[in-house]
CSV table of C-alpha atoms in Angstrom, one decimal:
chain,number,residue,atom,x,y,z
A,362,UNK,CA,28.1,27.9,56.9
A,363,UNK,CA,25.0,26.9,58.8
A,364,UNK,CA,22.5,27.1,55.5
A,365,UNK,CA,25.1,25.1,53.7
A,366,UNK,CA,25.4,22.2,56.2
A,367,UNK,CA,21.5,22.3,56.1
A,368,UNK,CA,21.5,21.8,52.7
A,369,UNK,CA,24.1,18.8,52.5
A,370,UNK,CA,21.7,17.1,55.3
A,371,UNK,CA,19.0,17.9,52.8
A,372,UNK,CA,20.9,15.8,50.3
A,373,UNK,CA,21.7,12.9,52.4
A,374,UNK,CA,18.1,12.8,53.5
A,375,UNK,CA,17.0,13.2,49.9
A,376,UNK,CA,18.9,11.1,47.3
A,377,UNK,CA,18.7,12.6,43.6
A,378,UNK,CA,15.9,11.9,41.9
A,379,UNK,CA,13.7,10.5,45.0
A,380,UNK,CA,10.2,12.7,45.0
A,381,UNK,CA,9.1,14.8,47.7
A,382,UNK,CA,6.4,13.7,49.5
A,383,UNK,CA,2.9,14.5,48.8
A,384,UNK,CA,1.3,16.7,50.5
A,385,UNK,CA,-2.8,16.2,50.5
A,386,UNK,CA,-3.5,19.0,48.4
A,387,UNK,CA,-1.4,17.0,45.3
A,388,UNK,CA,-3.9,15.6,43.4
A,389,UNK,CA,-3.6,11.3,43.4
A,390,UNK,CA,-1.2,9.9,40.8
A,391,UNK,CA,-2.6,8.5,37.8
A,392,UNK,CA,-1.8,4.7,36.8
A,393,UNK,CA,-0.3,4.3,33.1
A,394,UNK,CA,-2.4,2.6,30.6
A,395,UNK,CA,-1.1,-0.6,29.4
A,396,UNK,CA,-2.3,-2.2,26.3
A,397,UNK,CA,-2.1,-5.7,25.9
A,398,UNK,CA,-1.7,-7.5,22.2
A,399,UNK,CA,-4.3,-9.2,21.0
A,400,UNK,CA,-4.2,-12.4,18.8
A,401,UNK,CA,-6.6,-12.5,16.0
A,402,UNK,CA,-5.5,-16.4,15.5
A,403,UNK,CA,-5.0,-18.3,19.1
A,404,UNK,CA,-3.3,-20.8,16.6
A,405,UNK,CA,-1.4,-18.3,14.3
A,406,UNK,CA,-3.1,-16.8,10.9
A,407,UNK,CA,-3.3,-18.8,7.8
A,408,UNK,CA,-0.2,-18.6,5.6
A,409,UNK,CA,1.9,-17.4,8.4
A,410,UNK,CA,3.2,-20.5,9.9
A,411,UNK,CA,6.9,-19.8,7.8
A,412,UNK,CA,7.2,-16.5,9.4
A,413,UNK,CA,5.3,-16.5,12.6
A,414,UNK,CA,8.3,-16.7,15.0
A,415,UNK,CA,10.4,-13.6,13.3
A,416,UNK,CA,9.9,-10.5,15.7
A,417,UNK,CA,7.9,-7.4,14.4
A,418,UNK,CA,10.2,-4.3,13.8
A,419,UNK,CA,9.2,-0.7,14.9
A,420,UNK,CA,11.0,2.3,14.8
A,421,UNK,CA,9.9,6.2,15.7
A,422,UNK,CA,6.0,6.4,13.7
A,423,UNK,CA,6.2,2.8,12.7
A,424,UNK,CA,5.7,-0.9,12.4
A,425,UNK,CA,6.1,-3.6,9.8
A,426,UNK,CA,7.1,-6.8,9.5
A,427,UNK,CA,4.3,-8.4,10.8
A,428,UNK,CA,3.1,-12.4,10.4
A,429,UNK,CA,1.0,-12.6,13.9
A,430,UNK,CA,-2.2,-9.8,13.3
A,431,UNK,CA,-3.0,-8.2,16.1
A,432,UNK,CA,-5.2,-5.9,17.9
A,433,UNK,CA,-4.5,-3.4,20.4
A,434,UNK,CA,-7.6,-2.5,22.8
A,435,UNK,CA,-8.5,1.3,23.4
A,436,UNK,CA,-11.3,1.1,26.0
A,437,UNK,CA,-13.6,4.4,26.1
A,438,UNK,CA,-14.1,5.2,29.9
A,439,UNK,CA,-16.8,3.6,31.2
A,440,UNK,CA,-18.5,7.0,32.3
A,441,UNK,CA,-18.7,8.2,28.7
A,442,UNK,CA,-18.5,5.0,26.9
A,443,UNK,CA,-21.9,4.6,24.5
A,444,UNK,CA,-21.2,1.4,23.1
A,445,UNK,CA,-20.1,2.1,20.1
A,446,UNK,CA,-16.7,0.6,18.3
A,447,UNK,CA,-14.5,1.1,15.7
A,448,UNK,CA,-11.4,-1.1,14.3
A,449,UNK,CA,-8.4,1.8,13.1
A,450,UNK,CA,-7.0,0.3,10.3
A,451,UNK,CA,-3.5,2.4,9.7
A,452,UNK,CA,-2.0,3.0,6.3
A,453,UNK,CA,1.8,3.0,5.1
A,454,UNK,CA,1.0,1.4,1.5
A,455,UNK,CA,1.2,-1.8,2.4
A,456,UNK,CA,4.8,-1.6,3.0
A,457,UNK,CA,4.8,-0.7,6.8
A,458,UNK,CA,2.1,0.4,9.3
A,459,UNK,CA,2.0,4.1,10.3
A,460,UNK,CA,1.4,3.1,13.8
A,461,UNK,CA,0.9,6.6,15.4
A,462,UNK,CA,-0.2,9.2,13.5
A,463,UNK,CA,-3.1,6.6,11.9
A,464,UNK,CA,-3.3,4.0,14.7
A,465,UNK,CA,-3.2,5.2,18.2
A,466,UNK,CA,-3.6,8.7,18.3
A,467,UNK,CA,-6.5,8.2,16.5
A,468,UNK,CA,-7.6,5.6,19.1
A,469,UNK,CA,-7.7,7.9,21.5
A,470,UNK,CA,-9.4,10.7,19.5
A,471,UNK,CA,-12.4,8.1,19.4
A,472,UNK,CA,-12.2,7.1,22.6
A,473,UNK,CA,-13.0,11.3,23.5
A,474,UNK,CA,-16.1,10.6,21.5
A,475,UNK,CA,-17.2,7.5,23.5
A,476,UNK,CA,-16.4,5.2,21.3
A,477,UNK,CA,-14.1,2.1,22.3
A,478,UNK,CA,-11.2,1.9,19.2
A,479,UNK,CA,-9.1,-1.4,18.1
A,480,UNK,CA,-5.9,-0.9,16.4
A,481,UNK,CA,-5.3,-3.2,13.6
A,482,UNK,CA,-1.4,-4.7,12.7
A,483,UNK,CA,-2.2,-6.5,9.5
A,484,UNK,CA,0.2,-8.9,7.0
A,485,UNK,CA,2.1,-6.4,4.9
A,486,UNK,CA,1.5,-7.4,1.2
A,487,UNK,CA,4.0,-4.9,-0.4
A,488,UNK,CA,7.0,-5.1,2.3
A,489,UNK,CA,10.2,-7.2,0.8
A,490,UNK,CA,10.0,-10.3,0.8
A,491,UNK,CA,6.5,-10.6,1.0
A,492,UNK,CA,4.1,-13.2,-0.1
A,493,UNK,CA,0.8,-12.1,1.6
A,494,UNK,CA,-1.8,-10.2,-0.3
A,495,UNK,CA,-3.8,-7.3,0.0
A,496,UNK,CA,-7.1,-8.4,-1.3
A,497,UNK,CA,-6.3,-12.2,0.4
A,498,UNK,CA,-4.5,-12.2,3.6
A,499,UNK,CA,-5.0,-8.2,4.9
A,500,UNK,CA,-8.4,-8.2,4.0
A,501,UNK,CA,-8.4,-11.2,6.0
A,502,UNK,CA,-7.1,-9.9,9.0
A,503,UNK,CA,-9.1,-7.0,8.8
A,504,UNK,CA,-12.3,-9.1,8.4
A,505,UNK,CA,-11.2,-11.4,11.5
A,506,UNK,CA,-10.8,-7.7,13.6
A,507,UNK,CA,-14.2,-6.3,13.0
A,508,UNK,CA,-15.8,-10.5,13.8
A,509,UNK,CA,-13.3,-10.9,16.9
A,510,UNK,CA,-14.8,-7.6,18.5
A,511,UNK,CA,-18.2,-8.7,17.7
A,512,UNK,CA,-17.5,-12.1,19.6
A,513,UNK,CA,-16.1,-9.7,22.4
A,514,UNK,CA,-18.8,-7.1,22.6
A,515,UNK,CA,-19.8,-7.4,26.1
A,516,UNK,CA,-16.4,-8.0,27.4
A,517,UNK,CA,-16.1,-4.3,26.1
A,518,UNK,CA,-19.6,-3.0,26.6
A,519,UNK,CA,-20.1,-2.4,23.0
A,520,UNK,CA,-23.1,-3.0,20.8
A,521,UNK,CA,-22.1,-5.6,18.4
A,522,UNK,CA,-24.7,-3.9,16.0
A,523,UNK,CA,-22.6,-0.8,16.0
A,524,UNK,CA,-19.0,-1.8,14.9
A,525,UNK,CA,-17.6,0.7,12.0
A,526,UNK,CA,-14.5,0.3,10.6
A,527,UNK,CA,-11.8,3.3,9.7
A,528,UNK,CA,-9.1,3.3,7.7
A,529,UNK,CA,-6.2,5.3,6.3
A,530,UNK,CA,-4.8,5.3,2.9
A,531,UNK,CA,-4.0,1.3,2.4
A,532,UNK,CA,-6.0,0.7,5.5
A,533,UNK,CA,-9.5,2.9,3.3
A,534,UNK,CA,-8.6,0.0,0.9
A,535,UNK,CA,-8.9,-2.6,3.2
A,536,UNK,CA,-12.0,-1.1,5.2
A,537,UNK,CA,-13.2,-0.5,1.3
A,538,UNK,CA,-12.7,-4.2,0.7
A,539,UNK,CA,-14.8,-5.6,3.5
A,540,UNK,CA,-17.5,-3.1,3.7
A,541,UNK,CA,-18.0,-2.1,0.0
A,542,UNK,CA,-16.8,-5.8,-1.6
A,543,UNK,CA,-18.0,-8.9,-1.5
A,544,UNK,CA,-15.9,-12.0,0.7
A,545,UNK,CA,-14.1,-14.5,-1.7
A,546,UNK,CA,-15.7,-17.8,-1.7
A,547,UNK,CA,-13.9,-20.2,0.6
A,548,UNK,CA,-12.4,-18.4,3.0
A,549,UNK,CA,-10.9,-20.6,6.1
A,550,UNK,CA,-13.4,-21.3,8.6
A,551,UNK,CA,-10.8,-22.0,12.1
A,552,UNK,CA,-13.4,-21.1,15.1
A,553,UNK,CA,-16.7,-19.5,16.1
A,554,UNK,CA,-15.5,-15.9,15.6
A,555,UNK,CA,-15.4,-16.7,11.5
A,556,UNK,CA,-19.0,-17.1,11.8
A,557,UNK,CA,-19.6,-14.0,13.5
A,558,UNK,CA,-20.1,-10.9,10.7
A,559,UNK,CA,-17.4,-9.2,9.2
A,560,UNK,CA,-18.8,-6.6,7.6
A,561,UNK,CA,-18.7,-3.2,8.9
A,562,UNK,CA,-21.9,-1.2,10.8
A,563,UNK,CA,-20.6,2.1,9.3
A,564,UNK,CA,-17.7,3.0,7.5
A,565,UNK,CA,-14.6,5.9,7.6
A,566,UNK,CA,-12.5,6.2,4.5
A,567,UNK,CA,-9.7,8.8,5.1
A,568,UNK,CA,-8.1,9.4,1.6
A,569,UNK,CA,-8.1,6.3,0.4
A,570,UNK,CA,-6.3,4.3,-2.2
A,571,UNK,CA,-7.4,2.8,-5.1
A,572,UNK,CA,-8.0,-1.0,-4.3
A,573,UNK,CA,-11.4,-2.3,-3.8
A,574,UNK,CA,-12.7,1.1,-5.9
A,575,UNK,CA,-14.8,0.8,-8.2
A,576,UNK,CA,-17.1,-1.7,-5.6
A,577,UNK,CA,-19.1,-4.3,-6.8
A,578,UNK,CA,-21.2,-4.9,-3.7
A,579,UNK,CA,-22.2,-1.4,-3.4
A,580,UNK,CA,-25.8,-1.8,-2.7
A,581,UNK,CA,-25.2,-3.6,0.5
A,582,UNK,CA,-22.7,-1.4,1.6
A,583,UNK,CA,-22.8,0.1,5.1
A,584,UNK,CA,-23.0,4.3,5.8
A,585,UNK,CA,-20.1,6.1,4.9
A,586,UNK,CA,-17.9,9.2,5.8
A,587,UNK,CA,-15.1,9.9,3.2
A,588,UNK,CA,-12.5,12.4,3.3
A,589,UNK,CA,-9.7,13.3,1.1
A,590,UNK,CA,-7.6,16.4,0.0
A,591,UNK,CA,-8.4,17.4,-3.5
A,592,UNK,CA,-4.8,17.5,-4.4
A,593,UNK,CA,-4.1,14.2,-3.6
A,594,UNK,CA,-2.5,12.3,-6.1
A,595,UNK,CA,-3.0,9.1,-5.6
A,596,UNK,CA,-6.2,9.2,-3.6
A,597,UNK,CA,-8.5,11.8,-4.2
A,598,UNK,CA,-10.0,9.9,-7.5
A,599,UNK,CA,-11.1,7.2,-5.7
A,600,UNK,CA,-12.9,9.0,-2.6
A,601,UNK,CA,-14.7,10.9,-5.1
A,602,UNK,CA,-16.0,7.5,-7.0
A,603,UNK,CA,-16.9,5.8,-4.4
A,604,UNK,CA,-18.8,8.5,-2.9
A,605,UNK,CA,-20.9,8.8,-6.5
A,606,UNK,CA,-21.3,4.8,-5.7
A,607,UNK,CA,-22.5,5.1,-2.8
A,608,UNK,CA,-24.7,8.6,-3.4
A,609,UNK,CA,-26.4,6.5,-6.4
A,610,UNK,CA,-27.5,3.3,-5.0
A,611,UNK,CA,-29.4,5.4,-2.2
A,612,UNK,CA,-26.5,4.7,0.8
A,613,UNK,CA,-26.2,7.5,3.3
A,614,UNK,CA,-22.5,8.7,2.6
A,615,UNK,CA,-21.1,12.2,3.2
A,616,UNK,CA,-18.2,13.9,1.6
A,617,UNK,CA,-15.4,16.1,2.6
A,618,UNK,CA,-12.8,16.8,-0.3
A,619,UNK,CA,-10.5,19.6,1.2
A,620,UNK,CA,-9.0,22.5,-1.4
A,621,UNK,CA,-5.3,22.8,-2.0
A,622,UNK,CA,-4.7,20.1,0.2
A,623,UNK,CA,-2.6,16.3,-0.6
A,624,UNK,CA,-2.1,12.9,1.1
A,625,UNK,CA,-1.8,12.1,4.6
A,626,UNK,CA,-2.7,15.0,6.7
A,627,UNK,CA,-3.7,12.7,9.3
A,628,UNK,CA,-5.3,14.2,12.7
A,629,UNK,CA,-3.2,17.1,13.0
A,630,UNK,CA,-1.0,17.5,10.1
A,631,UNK,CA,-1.8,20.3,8.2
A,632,UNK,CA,-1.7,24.2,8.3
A,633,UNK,CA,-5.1,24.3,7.2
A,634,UNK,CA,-7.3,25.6,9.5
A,635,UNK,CA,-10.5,23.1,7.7
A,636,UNK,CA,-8.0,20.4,7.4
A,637,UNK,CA,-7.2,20.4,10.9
A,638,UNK,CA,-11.0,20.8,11.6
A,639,UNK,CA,-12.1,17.2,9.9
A,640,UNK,CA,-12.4,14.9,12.8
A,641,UNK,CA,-14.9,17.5,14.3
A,642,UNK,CA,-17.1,16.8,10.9
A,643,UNK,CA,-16.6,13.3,11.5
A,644,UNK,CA,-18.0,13.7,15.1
A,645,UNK,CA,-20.9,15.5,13.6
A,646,UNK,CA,-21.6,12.8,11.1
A,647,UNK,CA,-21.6,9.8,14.0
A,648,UNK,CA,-23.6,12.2,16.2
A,649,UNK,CA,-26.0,12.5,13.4
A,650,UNK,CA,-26.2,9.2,12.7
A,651,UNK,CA,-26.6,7.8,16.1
A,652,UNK,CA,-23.6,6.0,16.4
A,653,UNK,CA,-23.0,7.9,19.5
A,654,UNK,CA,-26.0,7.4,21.2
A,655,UNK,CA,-26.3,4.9,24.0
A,656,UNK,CA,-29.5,2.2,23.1
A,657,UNK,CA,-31.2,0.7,25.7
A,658,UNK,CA,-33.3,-2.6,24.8
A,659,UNK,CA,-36.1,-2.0,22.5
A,660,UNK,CA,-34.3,0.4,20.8
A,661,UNK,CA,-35.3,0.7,17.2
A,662,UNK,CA,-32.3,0.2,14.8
A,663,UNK,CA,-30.7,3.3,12.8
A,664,UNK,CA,-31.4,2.3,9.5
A,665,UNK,CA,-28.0,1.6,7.4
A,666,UNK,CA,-29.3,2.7,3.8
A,667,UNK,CA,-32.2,5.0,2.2
């Protein structure tokens, strides 16, 4: 009756769900990261004004619906940080954004390597009711990411000289678009980020689609790692042409084209054991590159093509 009555005083003293008190061997709690939305347009995007004020929709993986571009910051910790960047551009065909699996996990896979990752939502060309475009307004946004992290490099402690972009699926088309394309003539000119460069440093294509491929700015295009399965239907075409694009007109460009292996295996999503082992080839290939390589002034620049 005693060790009963103790443990009903326990309960009063203790309400359900309150935590025990540390003791000083716990280790100290760790804060939650908060990311904060980023406006590309302070004044809303071209062609958006219609639509600006609907709300974006997400669900599980997901987001679409979206009229106000963002970017969402991934800061590399400032011990390991080297100063590199790179825009994530996810896929989803145009019709939604896989927001996870090709946006923020992938973030944070960078951000092991060093490197300081932004998370691109971009205007959905293929959702209903749509009237962006790829080649027009995405491309646009994605241009507008890689100049509005240029304009921010030392808020971030990144080299504005060593910005890549990386993109999945529809987002390879876009980063395909803006590194391996010319701009259109006559693009809107808002603030002093649309002067600032939007072309890519170096440039990730993870099975990408077809848009933008064949390139017709090839010779000024940046370095390139491409990976695709060779099974994939819709995708593994294109990776393999622009690769021969870029292996022609003497750009440094490397090649991974997986056996017996389709679309979207993302970071983790395969149950092959190479598959799964990609992003370590893609840490080789910055490594050897010297994207992850802290420069200190002086420095002599990595050259971008043979």
């Amino acid at each position: 009756m005693r060790r009963l009555f103790a443990f009903a005083a326990l309960m009063v003293a203790t309400p359900l769900g309150a935590q025990a008190p540390a003791s000083q061997a716990d280790p100290a709690p760790q804060a939650v990261a908060s990311y904060t939305s980023i406006p590309l347009w302070p004044n809303g995007a071209p062609d958006s004004a219609a639509r600006r004020s609907e709300a974006e929709v997400g669900r599980d993986y997901w987001v679409r619906n979206v009229h106000e571009p963002s970017l969402i910051a991934f800061p590399a910790a400032p011990a390991h940080r080297n100063g590199a960047a790179v825009v994530v551009i996810p896929g989803g065909g145009h019709k939604l954004l896989v927001w996870t699996n090709e946006g923020t996990k992938v973030a944070t896979a960078l951000n092991r390597m060093g490197v300081t990752a932004f998370v691109l939502k971009y205007r959905l060309a293929n959702e209903p009711g749509s009237s962006y475009s790829v080649d027009g307004n995405a491309a646009d946004d994605a241009r507008r990411a890689l100049r509005w992290v240029r304009a921010h490099a030392a808020q971030y402690g990144i080299d504005p000289a060593r910005v890549g972009a990386m993109g999945f699926s529809a987002g390879g088309e876009l980063v395909s678009l803006i590194a391996d394309n010319p701009e259109p003539a006559g693009r809107p000119v808002v603030d002093a980020i649309d002067r600032q460069s939007a072309r890519p440093d170096f440039q990730v294509l993870v099975f990408p689609g077809p848009r933008g491929i064949p390139a017709t700015a090839i010779n000024s295009a940046p370095p390139a790692f491409l990976v695709a399965g060779s099974l994939d239907p819709c995708c593994a075409a294109p990776t393999v042409t622009l690769y021969e694009q870029l292996r022609k007109a003497g750009i440094s460009a490397e090649l991974h084209m997986y056996a017996d292996s389709g679309h979207a295996f993302n970071l983790d999503e395969s149950d092959r054991i190479s598959v799964l082992h990609w992003p370590d080839r893609l840490n080789d290939w910055l490594a050897d590159g010297g994207w992850l390589s802290p420069r200190s002034a002086g420095t002599v620049a990595i050259p971008k093509s043979k």
